[in-house]
């Protein structure tokens, strides 16, 4: 029988028993429901029984590693919108970029403080819960050309068709629509949407923009690339991109 929890359920995949149990203890002490798993198989079996609200993944795992698990989560319609935080001993800029570009929502390098872990988890859970159900009032709707977006209903449409956006794709499109006509740098978008200040080369924003454009189809040209800067949303684009 599938279990039901009053608090958001967090799954943590970590093969180091000491680290896993310490993190789970901290999360539970903070009032969060959390379960831990030593490998991908145990995690996948748990997901088949109960879909979590947040996933914490170590990169270096026996068998299927954390990045492969992340890819599986993002490909499955049932789990694609679950926020994922990478927790790993790999703390270089390269490893951080790999995790973010692969679709992670946050990244925390070991050794990490338990208070910071709890704070980051709460932040991800809050951001994921912004798209509650229900109809939005007319003044809540953002519009740009044929694109419409409702922050409260957490829905976006293009040409009257509902868009199947992931959490980060939705937040990125929302940011562009809120700042319509204004050129936003990649660094600014990374900080505002992912809440990460990062100095270095990463294609995280570009990858997500590409996915949004693919889903917008004929309306993709409303998102303009500002060469050497970033992107902006324009309701009267001169040409398709």
PDB file of C-alpha atoms in Angstrom:
ATOM      1  CA  UNK A   1       0.000   0.000   0.000  1.00  0.00           C
ATOM      2  CA  UNK A   2       1.284   3.463  -0.882  1.00  0.00           C
ATOM      3  CA  UNK A   3       2.130   5.569   2.134  1.00  0.00           C
ATOM      4  CA  UNK A   4       0.930   9.134   2.586  1.00  0.00           C
ATOM      5  CA  UNK A   5       2.902  11.775   4.466  1.00  0.00           C
ATOM      6  CA  UNK A   6       1.729  15.080   5.886  1.00  0.00           C
ATOM      7  CA  UNK A   7       5.115  16.708   5.288  1.00  0.00           C
ATOM      8  CA  UNK A   8       6.991  16.792   1.956  1.00  0.00           C
ATOM      9  CA  UNK A   9       8.905  13.573   1.366  1.00  0.00           C
ATOM     10  CA  UNK A  10      12.620  13.843   0.605  1.00  0.00           C
ATOM     11  CA  UNK A  11      14.659  10.983  -0.875  1.00  0.00           C
ATOM     12  CA  UNK A  12      18.435  10.987  -0.387  1.00  0.00           C
ATOM     13  CA  UNK A  13      20.630   8.614  -2.420  1.00  0.00           C
ATOM     14  CA  UNK A  14      24.063   8.262  -0.780  1.00  0.00           C
ATOM     15  CA  UNK A  15      26.213   5.142  -0.448  1.00  0.00           C
ATOM     16  CA  UNK A  16      28.146   6.442   2.589  1.00  0.00           C
ATOM     17  CA  UNK A  17      26.047   5.265   5.534  1.00  0.00           C
ATOM     18  CA  UNK A  18      27.430   7.796   8.030  1.00  0.00           C
ATOM     19  CA  UNK A  19      26.808  10.809   5.781  1.00  0.00           C
ATOM     20  CA  UNK A  20      23.384   9.546   4.763  1.00  0.00           C
ATOM     21  CA  UNK A  21      22.192   8.910   8.319  1.00  0.00           C
ATOM     22  CA  UNK A  22      23.542  12.233   9.592  1.00  0.00           C
ATOM     23  CA  UNK A  23      21.757  14.159   6.839  1.00  0.00           C
ATOM     24  CA  UNK A  24      18.521  12.243   7.371  1.00  0.00           C
ATOM     25  CA  UNK A  25      18.687  12.956  11.102  1.00  0.00           C
ATOM     26  CA  UNK A  26      19.127  16.694  10.458  1.00  0.00           C
ATOM     27  CA  UNK A  27      16.224  16.792   8.017  1.00  0.00           C
ATOM     28  CA  UNK A  28      13.921  14.895  10.365  1.00  0.00           C
ATOM     29  CA  UNK A  29      14.888  17.117  13.291  1.00  0.00           C
ATOM     30  CA  UNK A  30      13.836  20.065  11.133  1.00  0.00           C
ATOM     31  CA  UNK A  31      10.406  18.488  10.696  1.00  0.00           C
ATOM     32  CA  UNK A  32      10.939  17.094   7.202  1.00  0.00           C
ATOM     33  CA  UNK A  33      10.050  13.541   6.182  1.00  0.00           C
ATOM     34  CA  UNK A  34      13.134  11.916   4.646  1.00  0.00           C
ATOM     35  CA  UNK A  35      14.231   8.478   3.510  1.00  0.00           C
ATOM     36  CA  UNK A  36      17.695   7.355   2.454  1.00  0.00           C
ATOM     37  CA  UNK A  37      18.901   4.821  -0.090  1.00  0.00           C
ATOM     38  CA  UNK A  38      22.403   3.389  -0.717  1.00  0.00           C
ATOM     39  CA  UNK A  39      22.056   2.952  -4.466  1.00  0.00           C
ATOM     40  CA  UNK A  40      19.971   3.565  -7.566  1.00  0.00           C
ATOM     41  CA  UNK A  41      18.018   0.306  -7.374  1.00  0.00           C
ATOM     42  CA  UNK A  42      16.674   0.959  -3.868  1.00  0.00           C
ATOM     43  CA  UNK A  43      15.806   4.524  -4.860  1.00  0.00           C
ATOM     44  CA  UNK A  44      13.978   3.425  -8.011  1.00  0.00           C
ATOM     45  CA  UNK A  45      11.978   0.836  -6.065  1.00  0.00           C
ATOM     46  CA  UNK A  46      10.925   3.517  -3.574  1.00  0.00           C
ATOM     47  CA  UNK A  47       9.892   5.894  -6.374  1.00  0.00           C
ATOM     48  CA  UNK A  48       7.655   3.182  -7.794  1.00  0.00           C
ATOM     49  CA  UNK A  49       5.811   3.159  -4.462  1.00  0.00           C
ATOM     50  CA  UNK A  50       5.917   6.861  -3.531  1.00  0.00           C
ATOM     51  CA  UNK A  51       6.918   9.878  -5.631  1.00  0.00           C
ATOM     52  CA  UNK A  52       8.989  12.267  -3.480  1.00  0.00           C
ATOM     53  CA  UNK A  53       8.735  16.065  -3.438  1.00  0.00           C
ATOM     54  CA  UNK A  54      12.523  16.536  -3.412  1.00  0.00           C
ATOM     55  CA  UNK A  55      15.506  14.344  -4.345  1.00  0.00           C
ATOM     56  CA  UNK A  56      19.069  14.642  -3.043  1.00  0.00           C
ATOM     57  CA  UNK A  57      21.624  12.803  -5.183  1.00  0.00           C
ATOM     58  CA  UNK A  58      25.269  11.963  -4.675  1.00  0.00           C
ATOM     59  CA  UNK A  59      27.175  11.822  -7.980  1.00  0.00           C
ATOM     60  CA  UNK A  60      29.534   8.972  -7.081  1.00  0.00           C
ATOM     61  CA  UNK A  61      27.276   5.960  -6.530  1.00  0.00           C
ATOM     62  CA  UNK A  62      27.865   2.243  -7.057  1.00  0.00           C
ATOM     63  CA  UNK A  63      26.367   1.040 -10.331  1.00  0.00           C
ATOM     64  CA  UNK A  64      24.162   3.787 -11.769  1.00  0.00           C
ATOM     65  CA  UNK A  65      25.684   7.145 -10.764  1.00  0.00           C
ATOM     66  CA  UNK A  66      23.865  10.295  -9.716  1.00  0.00           C
ATOM     67  CA  UNK A  67      24.006  11.998 -13.119  1.00  0.00           C
ATOM     68  CA  UNK A  68      22.458   8.962 -14.798  1.00  0.00           C
ATOM     69  CA  UNK A  69      19.736   8.939 -12.137  1.00  0.00           C
ATOM     70  CA  UNK A  70      19.127  12.634 -12.715  1.00  0.00           C
ATOM     71  CA  UNK A  71      18.735  11.975 -16.438  1.00  0.00           C
ATOM     72  CA  UNK A  72      16.189   9.229 -15.688  1.00  0.00           C
ATOM     73  CA  UNK A  73      14.205  11.566 -13.441  1.00  0.00           C
ATOM     74  CA  UNK A  74      14.119  14.310 -16.061  1.00  0.00           C
ATOM     75  CA  UNK A  75      12.990  11.908 -18.808  1.00  0.00           C
ATOM     76  CA  UNK A  76      10.110  10.421 -16.817  1.00  0.00           C
ATOM     77  CA  UNK A  77       6.919  12.568 -16.952  1.00  0.00           C
ATOM     78  CA  UNK A  78       6.072  11.457 -13.402  1.00  0.00           C
ATOM     79  CA  UNK A  79       9.313  12.827 -11.933  1.00  0.00           C
ATOM     80  CA  UNK A  80      10.557  15.427 -14.394  1.00  0.00           C
ATOM     81  CA  UNK A  81       9.385  18.373 -12.269  1.00  0.00           C
ATOM     82  CA  UNK A  82      10.776  17.130  -8.945  1.00  0.00           C
ATOM     83  CA  UNK A  83      13.489  19.494  -7.668  1.00  0.00           C
ATOM     84  CA  UNK A  84      16.879  17.763  -7.455  1.00  0.00           C
ATOM     85  CA  UNK A  85      19.921  18.815  -5.449  1.00  0.00           C
ATOM     86  CA  UNK A  86      23.310  17.242  -6.145  1.00  0.00           C
ATOM     87  CA  UNK A  87      25.297  16.506  -2.975  1.00  0.00           C
ATOM     88  CA  UNK A  88      28.823  15.437  -3.787  1.00  0.00           C
ATOM     89  CA  UNK A  89      32.454  15.535  -2.759  1.00  0.00           C
ATOM     90  CA  UNK A  90      33.237  16.848  -6.217  1.00  0.00           C
ATOM     91  CA  UNK A  91      33.332  20.575  -5.621  1.00  0.00           C
ATOM     92  CA  UNK A  92      35.124  21.933  -8.681  1.00  0.00           C
ATOM     93  CA  UNK A  93      33.456  24.400 -11.032  1.00  0.00           C
ATOM     94  CA  UNK A  94      33.464  21.765 -13.771  1.00  0.00           C
ATOM     95  CA  UNK A  95      31.491  19.281 -11.674  1.00  0.00           C
ATOM     96  CA  UNK A  96      29.049  21.981 -10.606  1.00  0.00           C
ATOM     97  CA  UNK A  97      28.462  22.932 -14.238  1.00  0.00           C
ATOM     98  CA  UNK A  98      27.918  19.304 -15.249  1.00  0.00           C
ATOM     99  CA  UNK A  99      25.258  18.885 -12.556  1.00  0.00           C
ATOM    100  CA  UNK A 100      23.420  22.106 -13.378  1.00  0.00           C
ATOM    101  CA  UNK A 101      23.578  21.573 -17.128  1.00  0.00           C
ATOM    102  CA  UNK A 102      22.179  18.073 -16.634  1.00  0.00           C
ATOM    103  CA  UNK A 103      19.089  19.585 -15.017  1.00  0.00           C
ATOM    104  CA  UNK A 104      19.879  19.787 -11.296  1.00  0.00           C
ATOM    105  CA  UNK A 105      18.158  22.604  -9.407  1.00  0.00           C
ATOM    106  CA  UNK A 106      20.898  23.089  -6.834  1.00  0.00           C
ATOM    107  CA  UNK A 107      24.354  21.827  -5.898  1.00  0.00           C
ATOM    108  CA  UNK A 108      25.976  21.405  -2.489  1.00  0.00           C
ATOM    109  CA  UNK A 109      29.570  20.229  -2.124  1.00  0.00           C
ATOM    110  CA  UNK A 110      30.820  18.050   0.732  1.00  0.00           C
ATOM    111  CA  UNK A 111      31.593  18.673   3.464  1.00  0.00           C
ATOM    112  CA  UNK A 112      28.411  20.691   3.989  1.00  0.00           C
ATOM    113  CA  UNK A 113      26.761  22.022   7.119  1.00  0.00           C
ATOM    114  CA  UNK A 114      23.505  20.411   8.171  1.00  0.00           C
ATOM    115  CA  UNK A 115      21.812  23.790   8.729  1.00  0.00           C
ATOM    116  CA  UNK A 116      22.702  24.817   5.183  1.00  0.00           C
ATOM    117  CA  UNK A 117      21.353  21.515   3.844  1.00  0.00           C
ATOM    118  CA  UNK A 118      18.039  22.017   5.642  1.00  0.00           C
ATOM    119  CA  UNK A 119      17.836  25.637   4.444  1.00  0.00           C
ATOM    120  CA  UNK A 120      18.504  24.665   0.828  1.00  0.00           C
ATOM    121  CA  UNK A 121      15.912  21.879   0.988  1.00  0.00           C
ATOM    122  CA  UNK A 122      13.271  24.227   2.378  1.00  0.00           C
ATOM    123  CA  UNK A 123      14.044  26.774  -0.361  1.00  0.00           C
ATOM    124  CA  UNK A 124      13.642  24.158  -3.107  1.00  0.00           C
ATOM    125  CA  UNK A 125      10.396  22.895  -1.602  1.00  0.00           C
ATOM    126  CA  UNK A 126       8.997  26.445  -1.388  1.00  0.00           C
ATOM    127  CA  UNK A 127       9.875  27.169  -5.000  1.00  0.00           C
ATOM    128  CA  UNK A 128       8.334  23.881  -6.160  1.00  0.00           C
ATOM    129  CA  UNK A 129       5.081  24.616  -4.315  1.00  0.00           C
ATOM    130  CA  UNK A 130       4.486  28.007  -5.947  1.00  0.00           C
ATOM    131  CA  UNK A 131       2.479  26.454  -8.756  1.00  0.00           C
ATOM    132  CA  UNK A 132      -0.626  25.485  -6.799  1.00  0.00           C
ATOM    133  CA  UNK A 133      -3.816  24.348  -8.424  1.00  0.00           C
ATOM    134  CA  UNK A 134      -6.708  26.593  -9.212  1.00  0.00           C
ATOM    135  CA  UNK A 135      -7.712  29.243 -11.704  1.00  0.00           C
ATOM    136  CA  UNK A 136      -5.837  32.484 -11.939  1.00  0.00           C
ATOM    137  CA  UNK A 137      -7.416  35.896 -11.960  1.00  0.00           C
ATOM    138  CA  UNK A 138      -7.159  37.841 -15.215  1.00  0.00           C
ATOM    139  CA  UNK A 139      -4.645  40.315 -13.763  1.00  0.00           C
ATOM    140  CA  UNK A 140      -2.384  37.384 -12.875  1.00  0.00           C
ATOM    141  CA  UNK A 141      -1.825  36.463 -16.510  1.00  0.00           C
ATOM    142  CA  UNK A 142       1.421  37.519 -18.200  1.00  0.00           C
ATOM    143  CA  UNK A 143       1.204  37.944 -21.975  1.00  0.00           C
ATOM    144  CA  UNK A 144       3.701  38.449 -24.769  1.00  0.00           C
ATOM    145  CA  UNK A 145       2.423  38.035 -28.297  1.00  0.00           C
ATOM    146  CA  UNK A 146       0.911  34.546 -28.529  1.00  0.00           C
ATOM    147  CA  UNK A 147       2.489  33.440 -25.241  1.00  0.00           C
ATOM    148  CA  UNK A 148       0.461  33.542 -22.014  1.00  0.00           C
ATOM    149  CA  UNK A 149       1.575  32.491 -18.532  1.00  0.00           C
ATOM    150  CA  UNK A 150      -0.248  32.184 -15.207  1.00  0.00           C
ATOM    151  CA  UNK A 151       2.107  32.166 -12.185  1.00  0.00           C
ATOM    152  CA  UNK A 152      -0.620  31.124  -9.717  1.00  0.00           C
ATOM    153  CA  UNK A 153      -1.952  28.268 -11.857  1.00  0.00           C
ATOM    154  CA  UNK A 154       1.618  27.414 -12.897  1.00  0.00           C
ATOM    155  CA  UNK A 155       0.545  27.078 -16.523  1.00  0.00           C
ATOM    156  CA  UNK A 156       1.810  28.558 -19.776  1.00  0.00           C
ATOM    157  CA  UNK A 157       0.275  28.523 -23.235  1.00  0.00           C
ATOM    158  CA  UNK A 158       1.472  29.286 -26.757  1.00  0.00           C
ATOM    159  CA  UNK A 159      -1.083  29.785 -29.506  1.00  0.00           C
ATOM    160  CA  UNK A 160      -3.771  28.493 -27.160  1.00  0.00           C
ATOM    161  CA  UNK A 161      -1.958  25.202 -26.462  1.00  0.00           C
ATOM    162  CA  UNK A 162      -0.796  24.293 -22.971  1.00  0.00           C
ATOM    163  CA  UNK A 163       3.002  24.009 -22.740  1.00  0.00           C
ATOM    164  CA  UNK A 164       4.578  20.998 -21.039  1.00  0.00           C
ATOM    165  CA  UNK A 165       7.330  22.863 -19.164  1.00  0.00           C
ATOM    166  CA  UNK A 166       9.579  21.615 -16.399  1.00  0.00           C
ATOM    167  CA  UNK A 167       9.817  23.638 -13.188  1.00  0.00           C
ATOM    168  CA  UNK A 168      12.954  25.499 -14.257  1.00  0.00           C
ATOM    169  CA  UNK A 169      11.707  26.060 -17.804  1.00  0.00           C
ATOM    170  CA  UNK A 170       8.546  27.609 -16.370  1.00  0.00           C
ATOM    171  CA  UNK A 171      10.490  29.846 -13.980  1.00  0.00           C
ATOM    172  CA  UNK A 172      12.868  30.931 -16.743  1.00  0.00           C
ATOM    173  CA  UNK A 173      10.020  31.796 -19.129  1.00  0.00           C
ATOM    174  CA  UNK A 174       8.251  33.602 -16.297  1.00  0.00           C
ATOM    175  CA  UNK A 175      11.355  35.708 -15.597  1.00  0.00           C
ATOM    176  CA  UNK A 176      11.672  36.657 -19.262  1.00  0.00           C
ATOM    177  CA  UNK A 177       7.999  37.608 -19.408  1.00  0.00           C
ATOM    178  CA  UNK A 178       8.192  39.673 -16.231  1.00  0.00           C
ATOM    179  CA  UNK A 179      11.128  41.559 -17.747  1.00  0.00           C
ATOM    180  CA  UNK A 180       9.657  41.758 -21.254  1.00  0.00           C
ATOM    181  CA  UNK A 181      11.765  43.878 -23.607  1.00  0.00           C
ATOM    182  CA  UNK A 182      14.737  43.932 -21.248  1.00  0.00           C
ATOM    183  CA  UNK A 183      17.968  42.114 -22.114  1.00  0.00           C
ATOM    184  CA  UNK A 184      18.921  39.748 -19.278  1.00  0.00           C
ATOM    185  CA  UNK A 185      22.405  38.334 -18.955  1.00  0.00           C
ATOM    186  CA  UNK A 186      23.026  34.625 -18.491  1.00  0.00           C
ATOM    187  CA  UNK A 187      24.583  35.332 -15.093  1.00  0.00           C
ATOM    188  CA  UNK A 188      21.520  37.294 -14.015  1.00  0.00           C
ATOM    189  CA  UNK A 189      19.150  34.552 -15.164  1.00  0.00           C
ATOM    190  CA  UNK A 190      21.239  31.909 -13.415  1.00  0.00           C
ATOM    191  CA  UNK A 191      21.086  33.890 -10.178  1.00  0.00           C
ATOM    192  CA  UNK A 192      17.396  34.855 -10.404  1.00  0.00           C
ATOM    193  CA  UNK A 193      16.014  31.502 -11.568  1.00  0.00           C
ATOM    194  CA  UNK A 194      18.448  29.037 -10.024  1.00  0.00           C
ATOM    195  CA  UNK A 195      19.398  31.288  -7.078  1.00  0.00           C
ATOM    196  CA  UNK A 196      23.040  30.473  -7.767  1.00  0.00           C
ATOM    197  CA  UNK A 197      25.841  32.996  -8.146  1.00  0.00           C
ATOM    198  CA  UNK A 198      28.366  31.368 -10.420  1.00  0.00           C
ATOM    199  CA  UNK A 199      31.482  32.721 -12.127  1.00  0.00           C
ATOM    200  CA  UNK A 200      32.595  30.563 -15.023  1.00  0.00           C
ATOM    201  CA  UNK A 201      31.375  28.925 -18.196  1.00  0.00           C
ATOM    202  CA  UNK A 202      28.055  27.094 -18.078  1.00  0.00           C
ATOM    203  CA  UNK A 203      25.401  26.359 -20.675  1.00  0.00           C
ATOM    204  CA  UNK A 204      22.649  25.810 -18.132  1.00  0.00           C
ATOM    205  CA  UNK A 205      20.642  28.849 -19.267  1.00  0.00           C
ATOM    206  CA  UNK A 206      21.265  28.151 -22.968  1.00  0.00           C
ATOM    207  CA  UNK A 207      20.141  24.531 -22.636  1.00  0.00           C
ATOM    208  CA  UNK A 208      16.901  25.545 -20.922  1.00  0.00           C
ATOM    209  CA  UNK A 209      16.243  28.317 -23.466  1.00  0.00           C
ATOM    210  CA  UNK A 210      16.690  25.773 -26.267  1.00  0.00           C
ATOM    211  CA  UNK A 211      14.164  23.445 -24.641  1.00  0.00           C
ATOM    212  CA  UNK A 212      11.652  26.271 -24.163  1.00  0.00           C
ATOM    213  CA  UNK A 213      12.016  27.326 -27.801  1.00  0.00           C
ATOM    214  CA  UNK A 214      11.421  23.754 -28.941  1.00  0.00           C
ATOM    215  CA  UNK A 215       8.205  23.637 -26.944  1.00  0.00           C
ATOM    216  CA  UNK A 216       7.079  27.055 -28.157  1.00  0.00           C
ATOM    217  CA  UNK A 217       7.308  25.849 -31.753  1.00  0.00           C
ATOM    218  CA  UNK A 218       6.241  28.604 -34.142  1.00  0.00           C
ATOM    219  CA  UNK A 219       6.287  31.112 -31.270  1.00  0.00           C
ATOM    220  CA  UNK A 220       9.929  30.470 -30.367  1.00  0.00           C
ATOM    221  CA  UNK A 221      11.015  33.657 -32.120  1.00  0.00           C
ATOM    222  CA  UNK A 222       9.590  35.751 -29.263  1.00  0.00           C
ATOM    223  CA  UNK A 223      12.696  34.793 -27.273  1.00  0.00           C
ATOM    224  CA  UNK A 224      15.562  36.758 -28.777  1.00  0.00           C
ATOM    225  CA  UNK A 225      19.241  36.035 -28.333  1.00  0.00           C
ATOM    226  CA  UNK A 226      21.249  39.154 -27.499  1.00  0.00           C
ATOM    227  CA  UNK A 227      24.693  38.298 -28.768  1.00  0.00           C
ATOM    228  CA  UNK A 228      27.366  38.582 -26.086  1.00  0.00           C
ATOM    229  CA  UNK A 229      24.751  39.354 -23.416  1.00  0.00           C
ATOM    230  CA  UNK A 230      21.939  36.852 -22.976  1.00  0.00           C
ATOM    231  CA  UNK A 231      18.236  36.830 -23.859  1.00  0.00           C
ATOM    232  CA  UNK A 232      15.102  38.922 -23.883  1.00  0.00           C
ATOM    233  CA  UNK A 233      11.433  38.441 -24.645  1.00  0.00           C
ATOM    234  CA  UNK A 234      10.093  40.712 -27.373  1.00  0.00           C
ATOM    235  CA  UNK A 235       6.421  40.870 -28.342  1.00  0.00           C
ATOM    236  CA  UNK A 236       7.359  42.307 -31.736  1.00  0.00           C
ATOM    237  CA  UNK A 237      10.393  40.345 -32.890  1.00  0.00           C
ATOM    238  CA  UNK A 238      11.858  41.440 -36.206  1.00  0.00           C
ATOM    239  CA  UNK A 239      12.741  37.959 -37.340  1.00  0.00           C
ATOM    240  CA  UNK A 240      12.579  34.379 -36.225  1.00  0.00           C
ATOM    241  CA  UNK A 241      15.655  32.862 -34.566  1.00  0.00           C
TER     242      UNK A 241
END
